[in-house]
Short mmCIF file of C-alpha atoms and ligand atoms in Angstrom, two decimals:
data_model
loop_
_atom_site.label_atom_id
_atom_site.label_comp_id
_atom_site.label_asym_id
_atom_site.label_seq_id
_atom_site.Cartn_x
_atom_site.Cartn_y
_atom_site.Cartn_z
CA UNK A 263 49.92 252.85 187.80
CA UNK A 264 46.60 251.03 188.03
CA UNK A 265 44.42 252.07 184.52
CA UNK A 266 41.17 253.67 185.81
CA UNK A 267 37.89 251.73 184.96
CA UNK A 268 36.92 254.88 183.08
CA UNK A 269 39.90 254.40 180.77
CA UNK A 270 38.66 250.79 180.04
CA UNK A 271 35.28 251.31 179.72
CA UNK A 272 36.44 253.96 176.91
CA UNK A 273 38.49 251.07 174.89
CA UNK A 274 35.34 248.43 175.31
CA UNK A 275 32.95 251.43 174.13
CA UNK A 276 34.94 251.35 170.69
CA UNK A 277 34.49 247.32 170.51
CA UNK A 278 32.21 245.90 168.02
CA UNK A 279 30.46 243.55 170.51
CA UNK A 280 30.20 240.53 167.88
CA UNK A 281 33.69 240.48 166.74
CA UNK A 282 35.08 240.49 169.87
CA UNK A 283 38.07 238.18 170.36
CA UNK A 284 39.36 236.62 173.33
CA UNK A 285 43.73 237.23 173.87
CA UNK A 286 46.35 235.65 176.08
CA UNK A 287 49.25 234.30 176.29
CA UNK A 288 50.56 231.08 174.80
CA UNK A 289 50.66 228.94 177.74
CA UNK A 290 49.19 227.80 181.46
CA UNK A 291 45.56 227.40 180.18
CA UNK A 292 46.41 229.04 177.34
CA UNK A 293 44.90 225.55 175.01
CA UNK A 294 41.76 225.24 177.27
CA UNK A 295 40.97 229.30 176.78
CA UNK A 296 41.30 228.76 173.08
CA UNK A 297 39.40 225.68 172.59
CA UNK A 298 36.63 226.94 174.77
CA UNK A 299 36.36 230.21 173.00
CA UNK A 300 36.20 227.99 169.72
CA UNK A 301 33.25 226.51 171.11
CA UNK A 302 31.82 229.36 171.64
CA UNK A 303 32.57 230.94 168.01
CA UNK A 304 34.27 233.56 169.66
CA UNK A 305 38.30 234.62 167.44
CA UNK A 306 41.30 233.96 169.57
CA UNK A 307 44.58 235.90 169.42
CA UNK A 308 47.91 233.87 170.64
CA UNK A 309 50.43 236.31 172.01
CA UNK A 310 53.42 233.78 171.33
CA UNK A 311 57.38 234.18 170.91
CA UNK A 312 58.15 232.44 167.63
CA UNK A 313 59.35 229.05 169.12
CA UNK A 314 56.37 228.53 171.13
CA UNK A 315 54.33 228.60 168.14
CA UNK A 316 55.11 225.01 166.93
CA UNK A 317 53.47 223.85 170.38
CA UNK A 318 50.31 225.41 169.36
CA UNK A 319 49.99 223.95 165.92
CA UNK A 320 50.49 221.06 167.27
CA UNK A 321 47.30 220.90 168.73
CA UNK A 322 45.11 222.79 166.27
CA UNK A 323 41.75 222.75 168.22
CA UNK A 324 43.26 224.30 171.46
CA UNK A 325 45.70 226.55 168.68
CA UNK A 326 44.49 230.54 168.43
CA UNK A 327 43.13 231.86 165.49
CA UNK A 328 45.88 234.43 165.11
CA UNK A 329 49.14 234.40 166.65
CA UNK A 330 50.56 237.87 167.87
CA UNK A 331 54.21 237.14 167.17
CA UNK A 332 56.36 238.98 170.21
CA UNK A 333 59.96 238.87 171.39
CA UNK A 334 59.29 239.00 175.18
CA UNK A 335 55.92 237.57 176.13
CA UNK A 336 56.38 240.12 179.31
CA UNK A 337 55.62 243.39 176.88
CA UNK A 338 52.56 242.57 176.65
CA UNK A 339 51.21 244.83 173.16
CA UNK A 340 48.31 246.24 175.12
CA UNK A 341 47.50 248.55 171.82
CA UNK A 342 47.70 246.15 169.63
CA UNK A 343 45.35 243.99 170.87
CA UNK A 344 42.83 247.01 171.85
CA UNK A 345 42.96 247.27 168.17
CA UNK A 346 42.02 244.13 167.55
CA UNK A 347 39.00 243.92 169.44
CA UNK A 348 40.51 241.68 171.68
CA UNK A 349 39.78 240.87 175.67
CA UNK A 350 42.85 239.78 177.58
CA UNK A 351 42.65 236.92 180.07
CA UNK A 352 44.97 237.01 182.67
CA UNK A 353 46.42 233.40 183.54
CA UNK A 354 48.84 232.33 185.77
CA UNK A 355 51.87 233.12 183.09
CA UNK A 356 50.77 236.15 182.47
CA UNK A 357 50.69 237.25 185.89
CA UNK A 358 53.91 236.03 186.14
CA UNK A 359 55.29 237.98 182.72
CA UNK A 360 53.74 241.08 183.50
CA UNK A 361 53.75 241.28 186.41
CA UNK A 362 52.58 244.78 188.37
CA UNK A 363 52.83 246.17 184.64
CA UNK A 364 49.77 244.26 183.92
CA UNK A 365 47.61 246.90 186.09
CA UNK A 366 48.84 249.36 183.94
CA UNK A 367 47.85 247.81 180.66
CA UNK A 368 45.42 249.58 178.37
CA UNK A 369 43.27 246.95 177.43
CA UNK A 370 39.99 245.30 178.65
CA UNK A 371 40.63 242.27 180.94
CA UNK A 372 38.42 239.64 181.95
CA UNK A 373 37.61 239.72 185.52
CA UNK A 374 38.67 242.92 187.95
CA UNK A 375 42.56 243.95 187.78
CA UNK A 376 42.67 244.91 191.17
CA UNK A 377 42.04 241.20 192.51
CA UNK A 378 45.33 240.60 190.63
CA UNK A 379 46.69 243.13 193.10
CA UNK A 380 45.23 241.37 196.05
CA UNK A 381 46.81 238.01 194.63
CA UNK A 382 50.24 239.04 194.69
CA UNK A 383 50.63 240.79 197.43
CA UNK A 384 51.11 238.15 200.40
CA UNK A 385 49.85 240.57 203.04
CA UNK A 386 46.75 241.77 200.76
CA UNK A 387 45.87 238.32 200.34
CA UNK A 388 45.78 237.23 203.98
CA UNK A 389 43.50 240.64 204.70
CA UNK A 390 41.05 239.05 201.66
CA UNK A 391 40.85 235.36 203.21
CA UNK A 392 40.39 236.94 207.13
CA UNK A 393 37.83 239.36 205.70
CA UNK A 394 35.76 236.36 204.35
CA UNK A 395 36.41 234.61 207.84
CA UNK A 396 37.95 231.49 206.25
CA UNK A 397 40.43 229.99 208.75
CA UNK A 398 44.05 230.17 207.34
CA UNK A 399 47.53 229.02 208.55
CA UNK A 400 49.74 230.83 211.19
CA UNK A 401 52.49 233.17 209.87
CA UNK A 402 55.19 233.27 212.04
CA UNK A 403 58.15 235.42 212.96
CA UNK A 404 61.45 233.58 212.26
CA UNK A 405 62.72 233.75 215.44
CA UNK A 406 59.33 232.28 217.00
CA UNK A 407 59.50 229.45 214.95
CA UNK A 408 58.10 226.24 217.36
CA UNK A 409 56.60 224.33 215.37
CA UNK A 410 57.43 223.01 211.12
CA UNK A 411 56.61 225.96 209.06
CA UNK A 412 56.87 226.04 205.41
CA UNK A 413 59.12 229.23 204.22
CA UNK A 414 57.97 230.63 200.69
CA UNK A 415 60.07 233.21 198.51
CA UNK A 416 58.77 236.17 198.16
CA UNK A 417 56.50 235.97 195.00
CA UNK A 418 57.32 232.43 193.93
CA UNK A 419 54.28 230.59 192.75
CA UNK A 420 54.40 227.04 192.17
CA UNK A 421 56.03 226.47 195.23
CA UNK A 422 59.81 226.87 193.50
CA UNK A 423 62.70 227.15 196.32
CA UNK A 424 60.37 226.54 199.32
CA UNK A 425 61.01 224.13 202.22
CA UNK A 426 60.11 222.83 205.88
CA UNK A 427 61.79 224.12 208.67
CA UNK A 428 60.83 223.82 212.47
CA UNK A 429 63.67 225.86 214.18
CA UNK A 430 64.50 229.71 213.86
CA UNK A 431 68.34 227.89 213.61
CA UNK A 432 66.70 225.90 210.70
CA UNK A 433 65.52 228.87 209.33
CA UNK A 434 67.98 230.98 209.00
CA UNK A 435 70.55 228.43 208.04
CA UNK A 436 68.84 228.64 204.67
CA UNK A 437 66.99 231.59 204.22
CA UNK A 438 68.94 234.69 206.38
CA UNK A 439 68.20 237.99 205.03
CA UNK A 440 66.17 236.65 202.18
CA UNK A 441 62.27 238.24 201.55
CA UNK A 442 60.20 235.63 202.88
CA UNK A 443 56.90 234.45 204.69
CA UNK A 444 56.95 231.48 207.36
CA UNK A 445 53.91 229.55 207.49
CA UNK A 446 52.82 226.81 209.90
CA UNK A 447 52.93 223.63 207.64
CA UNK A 448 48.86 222.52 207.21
CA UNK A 449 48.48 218.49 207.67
CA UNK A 450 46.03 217.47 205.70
CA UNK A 451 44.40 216.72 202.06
CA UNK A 452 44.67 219.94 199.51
CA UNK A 453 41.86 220.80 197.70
CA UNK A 454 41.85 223.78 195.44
CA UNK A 455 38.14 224.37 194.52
CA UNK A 456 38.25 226.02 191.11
CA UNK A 457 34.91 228.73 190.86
CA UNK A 458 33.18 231.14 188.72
CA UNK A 459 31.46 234.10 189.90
CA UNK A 460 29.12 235.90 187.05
CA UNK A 461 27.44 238.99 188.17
CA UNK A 462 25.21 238.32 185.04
CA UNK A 463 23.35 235.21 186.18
CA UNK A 464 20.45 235.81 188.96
CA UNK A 465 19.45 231.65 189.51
CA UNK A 466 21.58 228.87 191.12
CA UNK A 467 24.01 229.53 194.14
CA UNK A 468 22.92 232.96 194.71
CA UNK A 469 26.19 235.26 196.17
CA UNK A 470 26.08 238.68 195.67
CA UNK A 471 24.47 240.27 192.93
CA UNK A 472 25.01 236.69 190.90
CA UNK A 473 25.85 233.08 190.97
CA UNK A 474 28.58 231.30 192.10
CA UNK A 475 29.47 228.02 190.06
CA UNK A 476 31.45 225.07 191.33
CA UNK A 477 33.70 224.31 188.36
CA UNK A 478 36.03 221.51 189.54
CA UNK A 479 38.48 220.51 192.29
CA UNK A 480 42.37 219.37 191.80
CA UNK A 481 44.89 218.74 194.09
CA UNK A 482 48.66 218.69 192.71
CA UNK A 483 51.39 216.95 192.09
CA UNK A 484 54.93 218.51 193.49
CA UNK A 485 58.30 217.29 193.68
CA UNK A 486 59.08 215.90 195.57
CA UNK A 487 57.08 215.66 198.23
CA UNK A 488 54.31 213.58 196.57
CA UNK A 489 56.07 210.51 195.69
CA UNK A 490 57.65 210.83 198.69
CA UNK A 491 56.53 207.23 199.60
CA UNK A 492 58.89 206.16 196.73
CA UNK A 493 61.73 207.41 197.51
CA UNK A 494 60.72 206.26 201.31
CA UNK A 495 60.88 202.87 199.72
CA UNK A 496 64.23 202.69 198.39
CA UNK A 497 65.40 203.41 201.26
CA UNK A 498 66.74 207.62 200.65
CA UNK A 499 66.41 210.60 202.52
CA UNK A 500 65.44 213.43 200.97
CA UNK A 501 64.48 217.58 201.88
CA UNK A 502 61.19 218.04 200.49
CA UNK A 503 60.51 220.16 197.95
CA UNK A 504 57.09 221.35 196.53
CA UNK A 505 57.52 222.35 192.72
CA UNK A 506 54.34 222.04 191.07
CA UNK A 507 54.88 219.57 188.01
CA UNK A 508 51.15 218.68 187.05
CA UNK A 509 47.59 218.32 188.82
CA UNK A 510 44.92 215.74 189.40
CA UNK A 511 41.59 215.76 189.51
CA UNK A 512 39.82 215.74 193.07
CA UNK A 513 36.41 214.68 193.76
CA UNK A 514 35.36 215.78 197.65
CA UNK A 515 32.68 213.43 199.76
CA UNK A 516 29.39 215.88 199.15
CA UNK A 517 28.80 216.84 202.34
CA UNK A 518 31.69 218.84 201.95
CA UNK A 519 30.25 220.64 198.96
CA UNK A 520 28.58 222.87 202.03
CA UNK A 521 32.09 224.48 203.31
CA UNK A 522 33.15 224.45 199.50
CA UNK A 523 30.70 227.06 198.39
CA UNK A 524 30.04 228.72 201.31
CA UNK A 525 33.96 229.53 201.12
CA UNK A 526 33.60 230.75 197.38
CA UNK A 527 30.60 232.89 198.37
CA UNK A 528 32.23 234.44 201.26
CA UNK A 529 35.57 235.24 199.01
CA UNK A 530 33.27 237.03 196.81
CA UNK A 531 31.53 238.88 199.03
CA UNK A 532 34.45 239.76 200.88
CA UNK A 533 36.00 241.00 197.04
CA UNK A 534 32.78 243.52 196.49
CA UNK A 535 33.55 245.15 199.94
CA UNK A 536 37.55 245.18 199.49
CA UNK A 537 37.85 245.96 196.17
CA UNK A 538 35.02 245.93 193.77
CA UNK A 539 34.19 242.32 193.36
CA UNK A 540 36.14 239.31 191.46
CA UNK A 541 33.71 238.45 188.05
CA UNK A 542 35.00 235.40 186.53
CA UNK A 543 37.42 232.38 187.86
CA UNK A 544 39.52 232.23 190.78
CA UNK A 545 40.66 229.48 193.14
CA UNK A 546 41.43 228.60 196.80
CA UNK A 547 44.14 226.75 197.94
CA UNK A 548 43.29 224.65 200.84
CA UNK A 549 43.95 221.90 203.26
CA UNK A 550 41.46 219.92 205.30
CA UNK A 551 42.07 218.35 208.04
CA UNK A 552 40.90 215.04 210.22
CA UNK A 553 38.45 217.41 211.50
CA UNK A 554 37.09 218.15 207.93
CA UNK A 555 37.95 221.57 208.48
CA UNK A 556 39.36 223.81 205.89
CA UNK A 557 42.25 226.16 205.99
CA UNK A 558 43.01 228.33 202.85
CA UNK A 559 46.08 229.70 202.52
CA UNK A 560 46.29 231.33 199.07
CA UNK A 561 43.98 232.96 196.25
CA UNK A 562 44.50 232.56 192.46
CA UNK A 563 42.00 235.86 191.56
CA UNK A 564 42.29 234.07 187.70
CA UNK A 565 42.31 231.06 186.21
CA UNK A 566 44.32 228.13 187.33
CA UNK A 567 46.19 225.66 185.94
CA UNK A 568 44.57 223.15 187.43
CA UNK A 569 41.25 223.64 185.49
CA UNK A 570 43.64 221.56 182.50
CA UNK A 571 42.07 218.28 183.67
CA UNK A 572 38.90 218.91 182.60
CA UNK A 573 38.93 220.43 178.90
CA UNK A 574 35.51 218.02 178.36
CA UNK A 575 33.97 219.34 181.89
CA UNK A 576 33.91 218.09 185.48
CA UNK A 577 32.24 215.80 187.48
CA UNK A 578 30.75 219.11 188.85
CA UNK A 579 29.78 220.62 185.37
CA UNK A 580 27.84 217.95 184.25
CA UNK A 581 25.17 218.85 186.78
CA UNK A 582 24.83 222.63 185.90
CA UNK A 583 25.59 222.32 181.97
CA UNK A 584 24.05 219.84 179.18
CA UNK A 585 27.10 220.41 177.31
CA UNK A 586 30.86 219.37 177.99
CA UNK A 587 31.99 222.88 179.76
CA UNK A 588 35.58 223.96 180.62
CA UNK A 589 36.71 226.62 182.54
CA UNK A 590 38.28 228.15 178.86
CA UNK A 591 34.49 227.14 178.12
CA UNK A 592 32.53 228.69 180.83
CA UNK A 593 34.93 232.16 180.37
CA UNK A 594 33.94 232.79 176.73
CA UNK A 595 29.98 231.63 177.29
CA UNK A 596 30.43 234.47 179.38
CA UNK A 597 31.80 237.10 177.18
CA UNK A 598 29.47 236.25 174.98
CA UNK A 599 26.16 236.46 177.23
CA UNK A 600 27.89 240.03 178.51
CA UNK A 601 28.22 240.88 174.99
CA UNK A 602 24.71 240.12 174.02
CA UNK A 603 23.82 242.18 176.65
CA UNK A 604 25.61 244.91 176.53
CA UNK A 605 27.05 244.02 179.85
CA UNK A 606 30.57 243.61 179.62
CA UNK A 607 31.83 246.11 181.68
CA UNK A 608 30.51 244.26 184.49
CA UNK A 609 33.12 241.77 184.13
CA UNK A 610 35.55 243.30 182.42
CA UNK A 611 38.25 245.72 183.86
P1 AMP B 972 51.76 228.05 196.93
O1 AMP B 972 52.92 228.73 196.27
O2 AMP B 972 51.25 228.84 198.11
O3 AMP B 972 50.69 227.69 195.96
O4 AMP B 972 52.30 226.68 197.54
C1 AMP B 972 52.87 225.67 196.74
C2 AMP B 972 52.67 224.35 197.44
O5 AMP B 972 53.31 224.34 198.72
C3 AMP B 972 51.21 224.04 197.75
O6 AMP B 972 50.56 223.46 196.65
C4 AMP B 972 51.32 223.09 198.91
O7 AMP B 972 51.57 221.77 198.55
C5 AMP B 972 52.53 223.60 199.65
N1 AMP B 972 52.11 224.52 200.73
C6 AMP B 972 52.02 225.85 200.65
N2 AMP B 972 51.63 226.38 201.83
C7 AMP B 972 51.46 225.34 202.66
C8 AMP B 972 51.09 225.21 204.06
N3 AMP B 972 50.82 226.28 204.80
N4 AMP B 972 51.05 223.96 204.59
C9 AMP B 972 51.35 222.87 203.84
N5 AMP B 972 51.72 222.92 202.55
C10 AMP B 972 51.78 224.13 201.97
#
């Protein structure tokens, strides 16, 4: 059951607004939202099972102020942290954990929590990308498969168990009766354009009632299909596979800077009619083609893993910040600026 805005706006009521702390769990971007918020001077709160906690200390300047010791990092302790003063941010792990619990969860979270249902939802999503008019991939029926598709499990993110077929034999060779979604395989380069929406800024790339920043770009790595050339070379065969192992960082020509916002902008303003808006990070997965045209074919309505390259900032940072400015960064400057003034339900829910 989705928490009503109400509710939340209750619990961030009782917040002392300069001793608020910023919460998540220990891993995805889990370093880079700790060392930004220490930056910042904001207090950080690790939710951590006991063995992960080594990994933290071993990096004391990404490591949380206070670790919230737990026993399954998918019981989140909503109360506990609402107690604390604390502001969850939802990353791509704790989507994962929590799963559709995490609508239910009685504590502030950055961003809107119903973009998180709009993520995993496969169907939802595709509505979002269509109602900003971005182009996206075909989905196709199994048994119309005429072309090679790429067939993702149901809810798998990182790309864990999918695969190319170009048959409906193909298809259901390997995947009969399982849950799901065939999409026409996208040649091309990916580019997932990392943004920030904040409802709270009125200069810059106007969208909406805010600005839309440009944080940084990555493209990934996946096995195996990106050393595919290797194993090309000595002479095996091999069924590709796409599980995302690490990322690297992408800098597009400029001109394409154009589509790039214009994309975020109309994802945003497609957001405020669906849903309510999407303050804070979220990402496109895309692929452009020879024609230097873009086709998205999924939204990450939270921060992305990606955004690890660039603890220091991006090549696109440095033109909109004097100082070094991560995405962990950028989330906590704006906590605090909400804070200040006394505008934090706007991008908290
Ligand atoms: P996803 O789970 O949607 O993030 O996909 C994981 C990976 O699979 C992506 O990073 C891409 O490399 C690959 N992939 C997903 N969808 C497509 C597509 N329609 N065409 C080509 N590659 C894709």
């Amino acid at each position: 059951m989705l928490v009503s805005r109400e509710t939340i706006r209750q619990i961030l009521s009782s917040y002392e607004p300069r001793k608020i702390k910023i919460a998540t769990i220990c891993s995805h971007t889990a370093l880079q939202i700790f060392h930004g918020a220490r930056q910042e001077g904001i207090k950080t709160v690790g939710i951590c099972t006991e063995d992960r906690r080594r990994i933290y200390e071993a990096f004391p300047l990404g490591c949380p102020d206070e670790f919230l010791v737990v026993d399954d990092p998918s019981k989140i302790p909503a109360g506990e942290l609402a107690d604390m003063n604390a502001i969850l941010v939802p990353h791509g792990s704790l989507v994962e954990y929590a799963g559709s619990r995490l609508a239910s969860l009685r504590v502030p979270m950055l961003g809107n929590r119903e973009s998180l249902q709009w993520e995993a939802d496969r169907g939802k999503m595709f509505e979002w990308l269509k109602a900003a008019g971005i182009q996206v991939p075909a989905t196709l029926e199994p048994d119309k498969i005429d072309r090679p598709c790429v067939v993702k499990l149901a809810g798998a993110k990182g790309g864990r168990g999918y695969r190319v077929v170009s048959t409906p034999e193909e298809f259901y060779e390997h995947f009969e009766g399982m849950n799901v979604t065939v999409q026409e395989y996208l040649i091309g380069v990916r580019a997932y354009p990392h943004y920030f929406y904040s409802p709270i800024h009125k200069d810059g790339f106007r969208v909406a009632e805010g600005r839309l920043e440009l944080i940084g770009i990555d493209r990934r790595f996946e096995s195996n299909i990106d050393e595919a050339y290797r194993t090309q070379m000595a002479g095996l065969s091999f069924t590709p596979s796409f599980t995302v192992v690490g990322n690297e960082l992408l800098v597009m020509r400029e001109s394409l800077l154009s589509d790039i916002m214009d994309m975020g902008k109309a994802v945003v303003e497609a957001a405020e009619r669906l849903f309510g808006g999407i303050p804070g990070p979220f990402c496109l997965e895309t692929v452009v083609d020879e024609n230097l045209q873009f086709y998205a074919f999924e939204i990450s309505a939270r921060i992305v893993a990606g955004t690890n390259i660039y603890p220091q900032g991006s090549p696109y940072t440095i033109y909109q910040w004097k100082e070094p400015m991560s995405m962990g960064r950028r989330i906590a400057r704006e906590v605090k600026l909400a804070a200040k003034a006394g505008k934090l339900p706007k991008i908290i829910y």
